[in-house]
């Protein structure tokens, strides 16, 4: 069976349908030309391919060229306990599988929120890896599969060095990944969005529609993440990385937002 992929957000569904619930939600959008669909086979025929670039120590970015959907890139973390794919891209081909295998393959897949679910089941099958998703966002899964493993609560240890954290902003089940290796790192997708100026990050309810997150939720997320040490913050797009002082960047950015919210 051909599993349709939404051209606007990259979400893959189990079977054909008329609409894309992810795009109909106010945190995303239906493109001006209306709902359009594609498939992995069509994307491969259009000439898409994988893009691989080192993004940090033992962190490799994986994207799609020409850019497709929302243009995100995933991150492959190479760790002593196995490789973890953080977030996902809406494309996969044999050459990408070969490149990832050269880097050590994938032992776990973890995804920040529904905008990055994309073709996660294809990646799970290609590498025989479980996909870790927060239970609170189960309703957004477009293609159910036994590879999807749901967790609940605020934290879930993935390995001795890696912990999934649910800060509760953007989506109820939003997730960031903390690494305690070295000076520490936080992998955030756009749950905590690294902007063009890496001295600042932002937390929004909807980025494409410019809807801010509720101040009390932003404060609660910042308080939760303050319990972790991290120098680096890896965002969702190419080049969006805070390379030092990550804890200070997050704290300063949250305080700036709350000052504006109070009208100061």
mmCIF file of C-alpha atoms in Angstrom:
data_model
loop_
_atom_site.group_PDB
_atom_site.id
_atom_site.type_symbol
_atom_site.label_atom_id
_atom_site.label_comp_id
_atom_site.label_asym_id
_atom_site.label_seq_id
_atom_site.Cartn_x
_atom_site.Cartn_y
_atom_site.Cartn_z
ATOM 1 C CA UNK A 1 0.000 0.000 0.000
ATOM 2 C CA UNK A 2 1.130 3.550 -0.766
ATOM 3 C CA UNK A 3 1.036 5.665 2.386
ATOM 4 C CA UNK A 4 0.173 9.297 1.537
ATOM 5 C CA UNK A 5 2.353 12.158 2.773
ATOM 6 C CA UNK A 6 1.046 15.694 3.256
ATOM 7 C CA UNK A 7 3.103 18.074 1.124
ATOM 8 C CA UNK A 8 2.638 20.948 3.580
ATOM 9 C CA UNK A 9 3.688 19.354 6.886
ATOM 10 C CA UNK A 10 5.251 16.040 5.801
ATOM 11 C CA UNK A 11 3.017 13.818 7.950
ATOM 12 C CA UNK A 12 2.513 10.312 6.587
ATOM 13 C CA UNK A 13 -0.866 8.606 7.000
ATOM 14 C CA UNK A 14 -1.829 4.948 6.975
ATOM 15 C CA UNK A 15 -4.277 5.334 4.087
ATOM 16 C CA UNK A 16 -5.594 8.011 1.689
ATOM 17 C CA UNK A 17 -7.774 10.759 3.157
ATOM 18 C CA UNK A 18 -9.157 14.148 2.144
ATOM 19 C CA UNK A 19 -7.622 16.275 4.862
ATOM 20 C CA UNK A 20 -4.561 16.506 7.097
ATOM 21 C CA UNK A 21 -5.506 17.014 10.774
ATOM 22 C CA UNK A 22 -2.020 18.321 11.586
ATOM 23 C CA UNK A 23 -2.403 21.135 9.042
ATOM 24 C CA UNK A 24 -5.972 21.909 10.101
ATOM 25 C CA UNK A 25 -4.769 22.524 13.662
ATOM 26 C CA UNK A 26 -4.099 26.190 14.525
ATOM 27 C CA UNK A 27 -0.417 25.433 15.172
ATOM 28 C CA UNK A 28 0.076 24.603 11.476
ATOM 29 C CA UNK A 29 -1.770 25.661 8.304
ATOM 30 C CA UNK A 30 -3.238 24.423 5.040
ATOM 31 C CA UNK A 31 -1.187 25.789 2.138
ATOM 32 C CA UNK A 32 -2.856 28.447 -0.073
ATOM 33 C CA UNK A 33 -3.295 25.958 -2.919
ATOM 34 C CA UNK A 34 -5.254 23.581 -0.698
ATOM 35 C CA UNK A 35 -4.487 20.110 0.563
ATOM 36 C CA UNK A 36 -1.949 18.248 -1.593
ATOM 37 C CA UNK A 37 -0.511 14.771 -1.213
ATOM 38 C CA UNK A 38 2.568 12.857 -2.298
ATOM 39 C CA UNK A 39 4.381 9.619 -1.398
ATOM 40 C CA UNK A 40 7.939 8.451 -0.828
ATOM 41 C CA UNK A 41 8.004 6.950 -4.327
ATOM 42 C CA UNK A 42 6.908 10.251 -5.870
ATOM 43 C CA UNK A 43 9.440 12.232 -3.840
ATOM 44 C CA UNK A 44 12.221 9.892 -4.924
ATOM 45 C CA UNK A 45 11.138 10.296 -8.560
ATOM 46 C CA UNK A 46 11.221 14.095 -8.137
ATOM 47 C CA UNK A 47 14.928 13.893 -7.333
ATOM 48 C CA UNK A 48 15.010 14.463 -3.596
ATOM 49 C CA UNK A 49 17.969 13.119 -1.657
ATOM 50 C CA UNK A 50 19.460 13.182 1.816
ATOM 51 C CA UNK A 51 21.693 15.911 3.226
ATOM 52 C CA UNK A 52 24.247 15.018 5.914
ATOM 53 C CA UNK A 53 26.300 17.568 7.840
ATOM 54 C CA UNK A 54 28.080 17.455 11.184
ATOM 55 C CA UNK A 55 26.321 19.752 13.664
ATOM 56 C CA UNK A 56 28.393 19.198 16.812
ATOM 57 C CA UNK A 57 30.511 16.615 18.652
ATOM 58 C CA UNK A 58 29.128 13.209 17.607
ATOM 59 C CA UNK A 59 25.983 14.932 16.274
ATOM 60 C CA UNK A 60 25.144 14.649 12.583
ATOM 61 C CA UNK A 61 22.349 16.571 10.877
ATOM 62 C CA UNK A 62 20.133 14.740 8.395
ATOM 63 C CA UNK A 63 17.924 16.729 6.049
ATOM 64 C CA UNK A 64 16.330 16.654 2.615
ATOM 65 C CA UNK A 65 17.420 18.422 -0.564
ATOM 66 C CA UNK A 66 15.694 20.066 -2.352
ATOM 67 C CA UNK A 67 13.962 21.181 0.818
ATOM 68 C CA UNK A 68 10.563 19.628 1.390
ATOM 69 C CA UNK A 69 7.686 20.233 3.808
ATOM 70 C CA UNK A 70 8.682 22.506 6.722
ATOM 71 C CA UNK A 71 12.397 22.140 5.980
ATOM 72 C CA UNK A 72 13.489 20.613 9.278
ATOM 73 C CA UNK A 73 16.550 18.493 9.837
ATOM 74 C CA UNK A 74 16.888 15.527 12.161
ATOM 75 C CA UNK A 75 19.929 14.822 14.340
ATOM 76 C CA UNK A 76 21.794 11.543 14.711
ATOM 77 C CA UNK A 77 23.432 11.298 18.141
ATOM 78 C CA UNK A 78 26.300 8.833 18.369
ATOM 79 C CA UNK A 79 26.652 7.582 21.960
ATOM 80 C CA UNK A 80 28.402 4.678 23.741
ATOM 81 C CA UNK A 81 24.957 3.168 24.425
ATOM 82 C CA UNK A 82 23.927 3.282 20.762
ATOM 83 C CA UNK A 83 22.789 5.844 18.219
ATOM 84 C CA UNK A 84 19.652 7.924 18.667
ATOM 85 C CA UNK A 85 17.780 9.698 15.882
ATOM 86 C CA UNK A 86 16.320 12.879 17.321
ATOM 87 C CA UNK A 87 13.301 14.127 15.370
ATOM 88 C CA UNK A 88 12.591 12.956 11.841
ATOM 89 C CA UNK A 89 12.441 14.149 8.247
ATOM 90 C CA UNK A 90 9.672 13.359 5.722
ATOM 91 C CA UNK A 91 11.916 11.463 3.320
ATOM 92 C CA UNK A 92 14.037 8.306 3.151
ATOM 93 C CA UNK A 93 15.827 6.410 0.401
ATOM 94 C CA UNK A 94 18.363 3.595 0.091
ATOM 95 C CA UNK A 95 21.339 5.940 -0.040
ATOM 96 C CA UNK A 96 20.269 7.633 3.186
ATOM 97 C CA UNK A 97 19.934 4.233 4.858
ATOM 98 C CA UNK A 98 23.451 3.361 3.692
ATOM 99 C CA UNK A 99 24.903 6.642 5.015
ATOM 100 C CA UNK A 100 23.245 6.179 8.395
ATOM 101 C CA UNK A 101 24.480 2.601 8.622
ATOM 102 C CA UNK A 102 28.014 3.879 7.988
ATOM 103 C CA UNK A 103 27.544 6.150 11.003
ATOM 104 C CA UNK A 104 26.519 3.203 13.180
ATOM 105 C CA UNK A 105 22.805 2.833 12.416
ATOM 106 C CA UNK A 106 19.951 3.787 14.746
ATOM 107 C CA UNK A 107 19.053 2.121 18.043
ATOM 108 C CA UNK A 108 16.318 4.525 19.186
ATOM 109 C CA UNK A 109 14.181 7.239 17.580
ATOM 110 C CA UNK A 110 12.732 10.032 19.719
ATOM 111 C CA UNK A 111 10.594 12.872 18.385
ATOM 112 C CA UNK A 112 9.890 16.289 19.869
ATOM 113 C CA UNK A 113 6.259 16.807 18.775
ATOM 114 C CA UNK A 114 3.724 15.999 16.010
ATOM 115 C CA UNK A 115 5.131 18.442 13.416
ATOM 116 C CA UNK A 116 8.150 16.129 13.210
ATOM 117 C CA UNK A 117 6.383 12.766 13.149
ATOM 118 C CA UNK A 118 6.673 12.847 9.333
ATOM 119 C CA UNK A 119 7.583 9.356 8.010
ATOM 120 C CA UNK A 120 8.800 8.049 11.381
ATOM 121 C CA UNK A 121 7.409 4.558 10.729
ATOM 122 C CA UNK A 122 9.493 4.274 7.549
ATOM 123 C CA UNK A 123 12.628 5.127 9.544
ATOM 124 C CA UNK A 124 11.656 2.723 12.327
ATOM 125 C CA UNK A 125 11.235 -0.143 9.867
ATOM 126 C CA UNK A 126 14.437 0.648 7.970
ATOM 127 C CA UNK A 127 16.557 0.417 11.129
ATOM 128 C CA UNK A 128 14.405 -1.877 13.284
ATOM 129 C CA UNK A 129 14.326 0.851 15.940
ATOM 130 C CA UNK A 130 11.560 1.812 18.392
ATOM 131 C CA UNK A 131 10.061 5.311 18.217
ATOM 132 C CA UNK A 132 9.541 7.019 21.578
ATOM 133 C CA UNK A 133 6.536 9.384 21.656
ATOM 134 C CA UNK A 134 4.748 11.059 24.522
ATOM 135 C CA UNK A 135 1.338 9.597 25.289
ATOM 136 C CA UNK A 136 -0.294 13.053 25.425
ATOM 137 C CA UNK A 137 0.191 13.469 21.652
ATOM 138 C CA UNK A 138 -1.026 10.026 20.583
ATOM 139 C CA UNK A 139 -4.025 11.550 18.745
ATOM 140 C CA UNK A 140 -1.702 13.093 16.131
ATOM 141 C CA UNK A 141 -0.202 9.806 14.962
ATOM 142 C CA UNK A 142 -1.180 9.400 11.317
ATOM 143 C CA UNK A 143 0.161 5.896 10.800
ATOM 144 C CA UNK A 144 -0.133 3.620 13.861
ATOM 145 C CA UNK A 145 2.493 0.897 14.094
ATOM 146 C CA UNK A 146 3.902 -1.528 16.708
ATOM 147 C CA UNK A 147 7.246 0.340 16.501
ATOM 148 C CA UNK A 148 5.670 3.328 18.274
ATOM 149 C CA UNK A 149 6.268 3.224 22.020
ATOM 150 C CA UNK A 150 4.377 5.728 24.162
ATOM 151 C CA UNK A 151 5.604 7.081 27.472
ATOM 152 C CA UNK A 152 3.982 9.372 30.028
ATOM 153 C CA UNK A 153 4.962 11.724 32.828
ATOM 154 C CA UNK A 154 7.589 14.447 32.828
ATOM 155 C CA UNK A 155 10.746 12.414 32.200
ATOM 156 C CA UNK A 156 11.867 9.132 30.691
ATOM 157 C CA UNK A 157 15.491 7.882 30.836
ATOM 158 C CA UNK A 158 16.510 6.656 27.379
ATOM 159 C CA UNK A 159 20.107 5.682 28.272
ATOM 160 C CA UNK A 160 22.461 6.481 31.131
ATOM 161 C CA UNK A 161 23.313 9.780 29.382
ATOM 162 C CA UNK A 162 20.043 10.652 27.645
ATOM 163 C CA UNK A 163 16.731 11.712 29.196
ATOM 164 C CA UNK A 164 13.457 12.629 27.497
ATOM 165 C CA UNK A 165 11.748 15.601 29.175
ATOM 166 C CA UNK A 166 8.189 16.856 28.708
ATOM 167 C CA UNK A 167 8.131 20.651 29.307
ATOM 168 C CA UNK A 168 4.433 20.956 28.340
ATOM 169 C CA UNK A 169 4.667 23.846 25.859
ATOM 170 C CA UNK A 170 3.677 24.009 22.162
ATOM 171 C CA UNK A 171 1.951 20.591 22.447
ATOM 172 C CA UNK A 172 0.878 18.775 25.651
ATOM 173 C CA UNK A 173 3.285 15.953 24.848
ATOM 174 C CA UNK A 174 6.137 18.097 23.603
ATOM 175 C CA UNK A 175 9.520 16.562 24.332
ATOM 176 C CA UNK A 176 13.123 17.719 24.546
ATOM 177 C CA UNK A 177 16.142 15.459 24.920
ATOM 178 C CA UNK A 178 18.889 16.126 27.451
ATOM 179 C CA UNK A 179 22.383 14.693 27.169
ATOM 180 C CA UNK A 180 24.589 14.713 30.260
ATOM 181 C CA UNK A 181 27.715 13.813 28.261
ATOM 182 C CA UNK A 182 30.528 16.354 28.399
ATOM 183 C CA UNK A 183 29.253 19.855 29.148
ATOM 184 C CA UNK A 184 25.665 18.778 28.491
ATOM 185 C CA UNK A 185 23.335 19.469 25.574
ATOM 186 C CA UNK A 186 19.622 20.029 25.025
ATOM 187 C CA UNK A 187 17.937 18.879 21.809
ATOM 188 C CA UNK A 188 14.706 20.796 21.393
ATOM 189 C CA UNK A 189 13.281 20.813 17.858
ATOM 190 C CA UNK A 190 11.254 24.020 17.937
ATOM 191 C CA UNK A 191 9.715 23.293 21.329
ATOM 192 C CA UNK A 192 12.459 25.645 22.464
ATOM 193 C CA UNK A 193 13.293 27.363 19.193
ATOM 194 C CA UNK A 194 16.814 28.597 18.488
ATOM 195 C CA UNK A 195 16.519 31.770 16.425
ATOM 196 C CA UNK A 196 18.836 33.302 13.820
ATOM 197 C CA UNK A 197 20.630 35.046 16.701
ATOM 198 C CA UNK A 198 21.810 32.150 18.901
ATOM 199 C CA UNK A 199 21.961 34.405 21.942
ATOM 200 C CA UNK A 200 18.199 33.929 22.221
ATOM 201 C CA UNK A 201 15.576 31.191 22.068
ATOM 202 C CA UNK A 202 11.786 31.399 22.004
ATOM 203 C CA UNK A 203 8.855 29.304 23.159
ATOM 204 C CA UNK A 204 5.638 29.622 21.167
ATOM 205 C CA UNK A 205 2.251 27.968 20.938
ATOM 206 C CA UNK A 206 2.296 28.386 17.146
ATOM 207 C CA UNK A 207 5.366 29.546 15.249
ATOM 208 C CA UNK A 208 3.866 29.821 11.726
ATOM 209 C CA UNK A 209 0.820 31.707 13.040
ATOM 210 C CA UNK A 210 2.767 33.782 15.605
ATOM 211 C CA UNK A 211 0.728 32.749 18.637
ATOM 212 C CA UNK A 212 2.682 33.063 21.914
ATOM 213 C CA UNK A 213 2.604 30.349 24.549
ATOM 214 C CA UNK A 214 0.826 31.019 27.856
ATOM 215 C CA UNK A 215 3.227 32.748 30.290
ATOM 216 C CA UNK A 216 2.566 30.304 33.121
ATOM 217 C CA UNK A 217 3.442 27.381 30.868
ATOM 218 C CA UNK A 218 6.645 29.092 29.717
ATOM 219 C CA UNK A 219 7.676 29.677 33.328
ATOM 220 C CA UNK A 220 6.876 26.074 34.294
ATOM 221 C CA UNK A 221 8.915 24.753 31.361
ATOM 222 C CA UNK A 222 11.866 26.978 32.278
ATOM 223 C CA UNK A 223 11.713 25.859 35.901
ATOM 224 C CA UNK A 224 11.698 22.205 34.844
ATOM 225 C CA UNK A 225 14.664 22.609 32.474
ATOM 226 C CA UNK A 226 16.621 24.616 35.065
ATOM 227 C CA UNK A 227 17.319 21.329 36.795
ATOM 228 C CA UNK A 228 19.598 20.224 33.918
ATOM 229 C CA UNK A 229 23.084 21.335 32.879
ATOM 230 C CA UNK A 230 23.686 22.111 29.205
ATOM 231 C CA UNK A 231 26.058 24.296 27.233
ATOM 232 C CA UNK A 232 24.588 23.574 23.805
ATOM 233 C CA UNK A 233 21.024 23.820 22.507
ATOM 234 C CA UNK A 234 20.262 22.135 19.186
ATOM 235 C CA UNK A 235 17.213 23.587 17.427
ATOM 236 C CA UNK A 236 15.167 22.253 14.530
ATOM 237 C CA UNK A 237 16.796 23.763 11.442
ATOM 238 C CA UNK A 238 20.228 23.939 9.866
ATOM 239 C CA UNK A 239 22.578 26.284 11.688
ATOM 240 C CA UNK A 240 20.225 26.819 14.628
ATOM 241 C CA UNK A 241 22.570 25.787 17.434
ATOM 242 C CA UNK A 242 23.533 27.566 20.651
ATOM 243 C CA UNK A 243 27.164 26.507 21.009
ATOM 244 C CA UNK A 244 27.849 27.793 24.537
ATOM 245 C CA UNK A 245 26.044 29.163 27.580
ATOM 246 C CA UNK A 246 22.817 27.324 26.787
ATOM 247 C CA UNK A 247 21.419 27.501 30.310
ATOM 248 C CA UNK A 248 21.940 31.267 30.439
ATOM 249 C CA UNK A 249 20.463 31.725 26.962
ATOM 250 C CA UNK A 250 17.271 29.903 27.972
ATOM 251 C CA UNK A 251 16.914 31.727 31.302
ATOM 252 C CA UNK A 252 17.563 35.141 29.747
ATOM 253 C CA UNK A 253 15.122 34.506 26.893
ATOM 254 C CA UNK A 254 12.337 33.401 29.235
ATOM 255 C CA UNK A 255 12.814 36.431 31.476
ATOM 256 C CA UNK A 256 12.684 38.745 28.458
ATOM 257 C CA UNK A 257 9.401 37.212 27.311
ATOM 258 C CA UNK A 258 7.858 37.439 30.782
ATOM 259 C CA UNK A 259 8.922 41.090 31.125
ATOM 260 C CA UNK A 260 7.174 41.934 27.863
ATOM 261 C CA UNK A 261 4.116 39.970 28.933
ATOM 262 C CA UNK A 262 3.938 42.023 32.133
ATOM 263 C CA UNK A 263 4.227 45.207 30.088
ATOM 264 C CA UNK A 264 7.598 46.191 31.548
#
